[in-house]
Amino acid sequence: ASFIDLSMDVIDASSISSSLGSSAISDPQTTMPNPGENVVPLGSFLFYGIVFPYAARCGYDKIYVGLSKQDSEFRPEFTKEFSDKLSDLSEFAGFGRISIEVPFIEKDKSEIVNLGNEKLFELSRSCIHSLDEHCGVCSGCRSRRIAFEKSKFSDPTNYSH
């Protein structure tokens, strides 16, 4: 994302989905009504278990996560308080503080879209099933569509369904 003077690393963790069992999040044929239902219990630990060591290895002191107000209303592990407590763990473990930044946690998704620009929308991902395309049916894709409908921008996303 050089136009905003940030780098973005993409880590493909799709190979671990088979270890998640029979969760709706690991089945691309399943639609979920909201991000807090039918997810892997404490599934965010899988994410943080990958990005914390990666950040430490790369010398990063911040991890940015795009959680929204809607996310934080569904599960405690998507809140600012949880992110702050988890940030303390890297320091406690002796690696220095790696801070989880959740800059949009108090904004709903349409407010977040209104902060963006077309170039940023091309780089953003919402689909929980694919890094290559947006399925259009998962909770991430559906909330993305709703956010764009309520925003001042038209949705540039190509959905497969």
mmCIF file with all atom_site columns, C-alpha atoms in Angstrom:
data_model
loop_
_atom_site.group_PDB
_atom_site.id
_atom_site.type_symbol
_atom_site.label_atom_id
_atom_site.label_alt_id
_atom_site.label_comp_id
_atom_site.label_asym_id
_atom_site.label_entity_id
_atom_site.label_seq_id
_atom_site.pdbx_PDB_ins_code
_atom_site.Cartn_x
_atom_site.Cartn_y
_atom_site.Cartn_z
_atom_site.occupancy
_atom_site.B_iso_or_equiv
_atom_site.pdbx_formal_charge
_atom_site.auth_seq_id
_atom_site.auth_comp_id
_atom_site.auth_asym_id
_atom_site.auth_atom_id
_atom_site.pdbx_PDB_model_num
ATOM 1   C CA . ALA A 1 1   ? 0.000   0.000   0.000  1.00 0.00 ? 1   ALA A CA 1
ATOM 2   C CA . SER A 1 2   ? 2.698   2.444   -1.027 1.00 0.00 ? 2   SER A CA 1
ATOM 3   C CA . PHE A 1 3   ? 0.215   5.233   -1.842 1.00 0.00 ? 3   PHE A CA 1
ATOM 4   C CA . ILE A 1 4   ? -0.479  5.553   1.896  1.00 0.00 ? 4   ILE A CA 1
ATOM 5   C CA . ASP A 1 5   ? 3.132   4.908   2.930  1.00 0.00 ? 5   ASP A CA 1
ATOM 6   C CA . LEU A 1 6   ? 2.448   1.579   4.646  1.00 0.00 ? 6   LEU A CA 1
ATOM 7   C CA . SER A 1 7   ? 3.502   -1.916  3.831  1.00 0.00 ? 7   SER A CA 1
ATOM 8   C CA . MET A 1 8   ? 1.065   -4.783  3.995  1.00 0.00 ? 8   MET A CA 1
ATOM 9   C CA . ASP A 1 9   ? 2.182   -8.356  4.448  1.00 0.00 ? 9   ASP A CA 1
ATOM 10  C CA . VAL A 1 10  ? -0.233  -11.117 3.469  1.00 0.00 ? 10  VAL A CA 1
ATOM 11  C CA . ILE A 1 11  ? 0.183   -14.443 5.226  1.00 0.00 ? 11  ILE A CA 1
ATOM 12  C CA . ASP A 1 12  ? -1.726  -17.337 3.671  1.00 0.00 ? 12  ASP A CA 1
ATOM 13  C CA . ALA A 1 13  ? -2.924  -19.487 6.561  1.00 0.00 ? 13  ALA A CA 1
ATOM 14  C CA . SER A 1 14  ? -5.520  -21.405 4.557  1.00 0.00 ? 14  SER A CA 1
ATOM 15  C CA . SER A 1 15  ? -3.717  -24.687 5.177  1.00 0.00 ? 15  SER A CA 1
ATOM 16  C CA . ILE A 1 16  ? -4.831  -24.652 8.824  1.00 0.00 ? 16  ILE A CA 1
ATOM 17  C CA . SER A 1 17  ? -8.544  -24.517 7.995  1.00 0.00 ? 17  SER A CA 1
ATOM 18  C CA . SER A 1 18  ? -8.842  -28.316 7.961  1.00 0.00 ? 18  SER A CA 1
ATOM 19  C CA . SER A 1 19  ? -7.755  -28.373 11.607 1.00 0.00 ? 19  SER A CA 1
ATOM 20  C CA . LEU A 1 20  ? -10.673 -26.151 12.597 1.00 0.00 ? 20  LEU A CA 1
ATOM 21  C CA . GLY A 1 21  ? -13.165 -28.990 12.521 1.00 0.00 ? 21  GLY A CA 1
ATOM 22  C CA . SER A 1 22  ? -16.749 -28.529 11.446 1.00 0.00 ? 22  SER A CA 1
ATOM 23  C CA . SER A 1 23  ? -16.986 -24.793 11.933 1.00 0.00 ? 23  SER A CA 1
ATOM 24  C CA . ALA A 1 24  ? -18.985 -22.669 9.549  1.00 0.00 ? 24  ALA A CA 1
ATOM 25  C CA . ILE A 1 25  ? -15.955 -20.454 9.088  1.00 0.00 ? 25  ILE A CA 1
ATOM 26  C CA . SER A 1 26  ? -14.003 -23.306 7.506  1.00 0.00 ? 26  SER A CA 1
ATOM 27  C CA . ASP A 1 27  ? -16.806 -24.227 5.082  1.00 0.00 ? 27  ASP A CA 1
ATOM 28  C CA . PRO A 1 28  ? -17.138 -21.860 2.114  1.00 0.00 ? 28  PRO A CA 1
ATOM 29  C CA . GLN A 1 29  ? -20.610 -23.261 1.348  1.00 0.00 ? 29  GLN A CA 1
ATOM 30  C CA . THR A 1 30  ? -21.952 -21.962 4.662  1.00 0.00 ? 30  THR A CA 1
ATOM 31  C CA . THR A 1 31  ? -23.368 -18.473 5.011  1.00 0.00 ? 31  THR A CA 1
ATOM 32  C CA . MET A 1 32  ? -23.223 -16.844 8.414  1.00 0.00 ? 32  MET A CA 1
ATOM 33  C CA . PRO A 1 33  ? -25.664 -14.195 9.615  1.00 0.00 ? 33  PRO A CA 1
ATOM 34  C CA . ASN A 1 34  ? -23.038 -12.217 11.493 1.00 0.00 ? 34  ASN A CA 1
ATOM 35  C CA . PRO A 1 35  ? -19.347 -12.452 12.370 1.00 0.00 ? 35  PRO A CA 1
ATOM 36  C CA . GLY A 1 36  ? -19.998 -13.519 15.948 1.00 0.00 ? 36  GLY A CA 1
ATOM 37  C CA . GLU A 1 37  ? -22.054 -16.611 15.211 1.00 0.00 ? 37  GLU A CA 1
ATOM 38  C CA . ASN A 1 38  ? -20.807 -20.048 14.201 1.00 0.00 ? 38  ASN A CA 1
ATOM 39  C CA . VAL A 1 39  ? -17.147 -19.160 14.434 1.00 0.00 ? 39  VAL A CA 1
ATOM 40  C CA . VAL A 1 40  ? -14.266 -21.125 15.864 1.00 0.00 ? 40  VAL A CA 1
ATOM 41  C CA . PRO A 1 41  ? -14.214 -20.544 19.637 1.00 0.00 ? 41  PRO A CA 1
ATOM 42  C CA . LEU A 1 42  ? -11.201 -18.319 20.321 1.00 0.00 ? 42  LEU A CA 1
ATOM 43  C CA . GLY A 1 43  ? -10.371 -18.513 16.628 1.00 0.00 ? 43  GLY A CA 1
ATOM 44  C CA . SER A 1 44  ? -8.630  -15.155 16.865 1.00 0.00 ? 44  SER A CA 1
ATOM 45  C CA . PHE A 1 45  ? -5.856  -16.969 18.744 1.00 0.00 ? 45  PHE A CA 1
ATOM 46  C CA . LEU A 1 46  ? -5.076  -18.801 15.499 1.00 0.00 ? 46  LEU A CA 1
ATOM 47  C CA . PHE A 1 47  ? -4.654  -15.428 13.771 1.00 0.00 ? 47  PHE A CA 1
ATOM 48  C CA . TYR A 1 48  ? -2.640  -13.855 16.579 1.00 0.00 ? 48  TYR A CA 1
ATOM 49  C CA . GLY A 1 49  ? -0.595  -17.044 16.989 1.00 0.00 ? 49  GLY A CA 1
ATOM 50  C CA . ILE A 1 50  ? 0.659   -16.512 13.452 1.00 0.00 ? 50  ILE A CA 1
ATOM 51  C CA . VAL A 1 51  ? 1.025   -12.731 13.307 1.00 0.00 ? 51  VAL A CA 1
ATOM 52  C CA . PHE A 1 52  ? 2.723   -12.201 16.677 1.00 0.00 ? 52  PHE A CA 1
ATOM 53  C CA . PRO A 1 53  ? 5.759   -14.392 15.882 1.00 0.00 ? 53  PRO A CA 1
ATOM 54  C CA . TYR A 1 54  ? 5.842   -12.949 12.354 1.00 0.00 ? 54  TYR A CA 1
ATOM 55  C CA . ALA A 1 55  ? 5.807   -9.386  13.700 1.00 0.00 ? 55  ALA A CA 1
ATOM 56  C CA . ALA A 1 56  ? 8.551   -10.215 16.219 1.00 0.00 ? 56  ALA A CA 1
ATOM 57  C CA . ARG A 1 57  ? 10.716  -11.809 13.523 1.00 0.00 ? 57  ARG A CA 1
ATOM 58  C CA . CYS A 1 58  ? 10.276  -8.796  11.235 1.00 0.00 ? 58  CYS A CA 1
ATOM 59  C CA . GLY A 1 59  ? 10.880  -6.291  14.031 1.00 0.00 ? 59  GLY A CA 1
ATOM 60  C CA . TYR A 1 60  ? 7.374   -4.808  13.858 1.00 0.00 ? 60  TYR A CA 1
ATOM 61  C CA . ASP A 1 61  ? 6.009   -3.219  17.017 1.00 0.00 ? 61  ASP A CA 1
ATOM 62  C CA . LYS A 1 62  ? 2.428   -2.824  15.771 1.00 0.00 ? 62  LYS A CA 1
ATOM 63  C CA . ILE A 1 63  ? -0.173  -5.100  14.215 1.00 0.00 ? 63  ILE A CA 1
ATOM 64  C CA . TYR A 1 64  ? -3.160  -3.343  12.638 1.00 0.00 ? 64  TYR A CA 1
ATOM 65  C CA . VAL A 1 65  ? -6.473  -5.195  12.717 1.00 0.00 ? 65  VAL A CA 1
ATOM 66  C CA . GLY A 1 66  ? -9.576  -3.855  10.968 1.00 0.00 ? 66  GLY A CA 1
ATOM 67  C CA . LEU A 1 67  ? -12.140 -4.679  13.639 1.00 0.00 ? 67  LEU A CA 1
ATOM 68  C CA . SER A 1 68  ? -15.276 -2.543  13.611 1.00 0.00 ? 68  SER A CA 1
ATOM 69  C CA . LYS A 1 69  ? -17.946 -1.593  16.114 1.00 0.00 ? 69  LYS A CA 1
ATOM 70  C CA . GLN A 1 70  ? -20.144 -4.416  14.806 1.00 0.00 ? 70  GLN A CA 1
ATOM 71  C CA . ASP A 1 71  ? -17.350 -6.938  15.367 1.00 0.00 ? 71  ASP A CA 1
ATOM 72  C CA . SER A 1 72  ? -16.780 -5.800  18.948 1.00 0.00 ? 72  SER A CA 1
ATOM 73  C CA . GLU A 1 73  ? -20.489 -6.153  19.728 1.00 0.00 ? 73  GLU A CA 1
ATOM 74  C CA . PHE A 1 74  ? -20.507 -9.865  18.826 1.00 0.00 ? 74  PHE A CA 1
ATOM 75  C CA . ARG A 1 75  ? -17.635 -11.381 20.785 1.00 0.00 ? 75  ARG A CA 1
ATOM 76  C CA . PRO A 1 76  ? -15.315 -10.252 23.588 1.00 0.00 ? 76  PRO A CA 1
ATOM 77  C CA . GLU A 1 77  ? -12.264 -11.387 21.606 1.00 0.00 ? 77  GLU A CA 1
ATOM 78  C CA . PHE A 1 78  ? -13.028 -8.655  19.034 1.00 0.00 ? 78  PHE A CA 1
ATOM 79  C CA . THR A 1 79  ? -12.896 -5.788  21.557 1.00 0.00 ? 79  THR A CA 1
ATOM 80  C CA . LYS A 1 80  ? -10.294 -3.124  22.285 1.00 0.00 ? 80  LYS A CA 1
ATOM 81  C CA . GLU A 1 81  ? -9.905  -4.480  25.817 1.00 0.00 ? 81  GLU A CA 1
ATOM 82  C CA . PHE A 1 82  ? -9.027  -7.943  24.486 1.00 0.00 ? 82  PHE A CA 1
ATOM 83  C CA . SER A 1 83  ? -6.571  -6.449  21.974 1.00 0.00 ? 83  SER A CA 1
ATOM 84  C CA . ASP A 1 84  ? -4.883  -4.413  24.718 1.00 0.00 ? 84  ASP A CA 1
ATOM 85  C CA . LYS A 1 85  ? -4.517  -7.419  27.018 1.00 0.00 ? 85  LYS A CA 1
ATOM 86  C CA . LEU A 1 86  ? -3.147  -9.557  24.222 1.00 0.00 ? 86  LEU A CA 1
ATOM 87  C CA . SER A 1 87  ? -0.665  -6.791  23.332 1.00 0.00 ? 87  SER A CA 1
ATOM 88  C CA . ASP A 1 88  ? 0.723   -7.036  26.855 1.00 0.00 ? 88  ASP A CA 1
ATOM 89  C CA . LEU A 1 89  ? 1.561   -10.729 26.353 1.00 0.00 ? 89  LEU A CA 1
ATOM 90  C CA . SER A 1 90  ? 4.439   -10.140 23.930 1.00 0.00 ? 90  SER A CA 1
ATOM 91  C CA . GLU A 1 91  ? 6.119   -7.877  26.462 1.00 0.00 ? 91  GLU A CA 1
ATOM 92  C CA . PHE A 1 92  ? 5.399   -10.312 29.286 1.00 0.00 ? 92  PHE A CA 1
ATOM 93  C CA . ALA A 1 93  ? 6.994   -13.070 27.183 1.00 0.00 ? 93  ALA A CA 1
ATOM 94  C CA . GLY A 1 94  ? 10.166  -10.985 26.865 1.00 0.00 ? 94  GLY A CA 1
ATOM 95  C CA . PHE A 1 95  ? 9.861   -9.863  23.244 1.00 0.00 ? 95  PHE A CA 1
ATOM 96  C CA . GLY A 1 96  ? 8.989   -6.225  23.823 1.00 0.00 ? 96  GLY A CA 1
ATOM 97  C CA . ARG A 1 97  ? 5.508   -4.873  23.411 1.00 0.00 ? 97  ARG A CA 1
ATOM 98  C CA . ILE A 1 98  ? 3.857   -5.624  20.089 1.00 0.00 ? 98  ILE A CA 1
ATOM 99  C CA . SER A 1 99  ? 0.735   -3.508  20.071 1.00 0.00 ? 99  SER A CA 1
ATOM 100 C CA . ILE A 1 100 ? -2.491  -4.615  18.414 1.00 0.00 ? 100 ILE A CA 1
ATOM 101 C CA . GLU A 1 101 ? -3.962  -1.468  16.922 1.00 0.00 ? 101 GLU A CA 1
ATOM 102 C CA . VAL A 1 102 ? -7.713  -1.432  16.240 1.00 0.00 ? 102 VAL A CA 1
ATOM 103 C CA . PRO A 1 103 ? -8.233  2.086   14.833 1.00 0.00 ? 103 PRO A CA 1
ATOM 104 C CA . PHE A 1 104 ? -11.806 1.469   13.629 1.00 0.00 ? 104 PHE A CA 1
ATOM 105 C CA . ILE A 1 105 ? -13.213 -0.301  16.688 1.00 0.00 ? 105 ILE A CA 1
ATOM 106 C CA . GLU A 1 106 ? -15.624 2.545   17.497 1.00 0.00 ? 106 GLU A CA 1
ATOM 107 C CA . LYS A 1 107 ? -16.857 3.020   13.928 1.00 0.00 ? 107 LYS A CA 1
ATOM 108 C CA . ASP A 1 108 ? -19.492 1.069   12.088 1.00 0.00 ? 108 ASP A CA 1
ATOM 109 C CA . LYS A 1 109 ? -18.520 -0.415  8.748  1.00 0.00 ? 109 LYS A CA 1
ATOM 110 C CA . SER A 1 110 ? -20.162 2.259   6.606  1.00 0.00 ? 110 SER A CA 1
ATOM 111 C CA . GLU A 1 111 ? -18.247 4.944   8.543  1.00 0.00 ? 111 GLU A CA 1
ATOM 112 C CA . ILE A 1 112 ? -15.048 3.027   7.826  1.00 0.00 ? 112 ILE A CA 1
ATOM 113 C CA . VAL A 1 113 ? -15.882 2.861   4.118  1.00 0.00 ? 113 VAL A CA 1
ATOM 114 C CA . ASN A 1 114 ? -16.490 6.632   4.118  1.00 0.00 ? 114 ASN A CA 1
ATOM 115 C CA . LEU A 1 115 ? -12.913 7.128   5.380  1.00 0.00 ? 115 LEU A CA 1
ATOM 116 C CA . GLY A 1 116 ? -11.443 5.197   2.459  1.00 0.00 ? 116 GLY A CA 1
ATOM 117 C CA . ASN A 1 117 ? -10.685 5.741   -1.167 1.00 0.00 ? 117 ASN A CA 1
ATOM 118 C CA . GLU A 1 118 ? -11.053 3.657   -4.327 1.00 0.00 ? 118 GLU A CA 1
ATOM 119 C CA . LYS A 1 119 ? -7.415  2.530   -4.319 1.00 0.00 ? 119 LYS A CA 1
ATOM 120 C CA . LEU A 1 120 ? -7.675  1.306   -0.735 1.00 0.00 ? 120 LEU A CA 1
ATOM 121 C CA . PHE A 1 121 ? -10.902 -0.579  -1.502 1.00 0.00 ? 121 PHE A CA 1
ATOM 122 C CA . GLU A 1 122 ? -9.065  -2.547  -4.199 1.00 0.00 ? 122 GLU A CA 1
ATOM 123 C CA . LEU A 1 123 ? -6.541  -3.731  -1.588 1.00 0.00 ? 123 LEU A CA 1
ATOM 124 C CA . SER A 1 124 ? -9.002  -4.563  1.182  1.00 0.00 ? 124 SER A CA 1
ATOM 125 C CA . ARG A 1 125 ? -10.355 -8.040  1.808  1.00 0.00 ? 125 ARG A CA 1
ATOM 126 C CA . SER A 1 126 ? -13.588 -8.997  3.535  1.00 0.00 ? 126 SER A CA 1
ATOM 127 C CA . CYS A 1 127 ? -14.204 -12.564 2.418  1.00 0.00 ? 127 CYS A CA 1
ATOM 128 C CA . ILE A 1 128 ? -13.510 -15.151 5.086  1.00 0.00 ? 128 ILE A CA 1
ATOM 129 C CA . HIS A 1 129 ? -13.226 -17.931 2.526  1.00 0.00 ? 129 HIS A CA 1
ATOM 130 C CA . SER A 1 130 ? -10.816 -16.632 -0.118 1.00 0.00 ? 130 SER A CA 1
ATOM 131 C CA . LEU A 1 131 ? -7.822  -14.385 -0.634 1.00 0.00 ? 131 LEU A CA 1
ATOM 132 C CA . ASP A 1 132 ? -8.406  -14.387 -4.401 1.00 0.00 ? 132 ASP A CA 1
ATOM 133 C CA . GLU A 1 133 ? -12.009 -13.266 -4.727 1.00 0.00 ? 133 GLU A CA 1
ATOM 134 C CA . HIS A 1 134 ? -15.007 -12.225 -2.657 1.00 0.00 ? 134 HIS A CA 1
ATOM 135 C CA . CYS A 1 135 ? -17.600 -15.016 -2.478 1.00 0.00 ? 135 CYS A CA 1
ATOM 136 C CA . GLY A 1 136 ? -20.474 -12.629 -1.817 1.00 0.00 ? 136 GLY A CA 1
ATOM 137 C CA . VAL A 1 137 ? -22.288 -14.938 0.605  1.00 0.00 ? 137 VAL A CA 1
ATOM 138 C CA . CYS A 1 138 ? -20.173 -15.135 3.784  1.00 0.00 ? 138 CYS A CA 1
ATOM 139 C CA . SER A 1 139 ? -20.754 -12.730 6.658  1.00 0.00 ? 139 SER A CA 1
ATOM 140 C CA . GLY A 1 140 ? -17.693 -10.682 5.715  1.00 0.00 ? 140 GLY A CA 1
ATOM 141 C CA . CYS A 1 141 ? -18.888 -10.177 2.136  1.00 0.00 ? 141 CYS A CA 1
ATOM 142 C CA . ARG A 1 142 ? -22.451 -9.459  3.189  1.00 0.00 ? 142 ARG A CA 1
ATOM 143 C CA . SER A 1 143 ? -21.389 -6.867  5.770  1.00 0.00 ? 143 SER A CA 1
ATOM 144 C CA . ARG A 1 144 ? -19.101 -5.296  3.132  1.00 0.00 ? 144 ARG A CA 1
ATOM 145 C CA . ARG A 1 145 ? -22.030 -4.955  0.717  1.00 0.00 ? 145 ARG A CA 1
ATOM 146 C CA . ILE A 1 146 ? -24.226 -3.383  3.408  1.00 0.00 ? 146 ILE A CA 1
ATOM 147 C CA . ALA A 1 147 ? -21.443 -0.980  4.420  1.00 0.00 ? 147 ALA A CA 1
ATOM 148 C CA . PHE A 1 148 ? -21.049 0.223   0.837  1.00 0.00 ? 148 PHE A CA 1
ATOM 149 C CA . GLU A 1 149 ? -24.827 0.598   0.425  1.00 0.00 ? 149 GLU A CA 1
ATOM 150 C CA . LYS A 1 150 ? -24.865 2.910   3.474  1.00 0.00 ? 150 LYS A CA 1
ATOM 151 C CA . SER A 1 151 ? -21.734 4.828   2.425  1.00 0.00 ? 151 SER A CA 1
ATOM 152 C CA . LYS A 1 152 ? -21.023 7.581   -0.064 1.00 0.00 ? 152 LYS A CA 1
ATOM 153 C CA . PHE A 1 153 ? -19.003 5.183   -2.274 1.00 0.00 ? 153 PHE A CA 1
ATOM 154 C CA . SER A 1 154 ? -20.142 2.598   -4.770 1.00 0.00 ? 154 SER A CA 1
ATOM 155 C CA . ASP A 1 155 ? -18.899 -0.909  -4.173 1.00 0.00 ? 155 ASP A CA 1
ATOM 156 C CA . PRO A 1 156 ? -16.069 -1.784  -6.617 1.00 0.00 ? 156 PRO A CA 1
ATOM 157 C CA . THR A 1 157 ? -15.957 -5.394  -5.437 1.00 0.00 ? 157 THR A CA 1
ATOM 158 C CA . ASN A 1 158 ? -16.538 -8.264  -7.843 1.00 0.00 ? 158 ASN A CA 1
ATOM 159 C CA . TYR A 1 159 ? -18.412 -10.966 -5.960 1.00 0.00 ? 159 TYR A CA 1
ATOM 160 C CA . SER A 1 160 ? -18.564 -14.523 -7.296 1.00 0.00 ? 160 SER A CA 1
ATOM 161 C CA . HIS A 1 161 ? -22.161 -14.936 -6.013 1.00 0.00 ? 161 HIS A CA 1
#
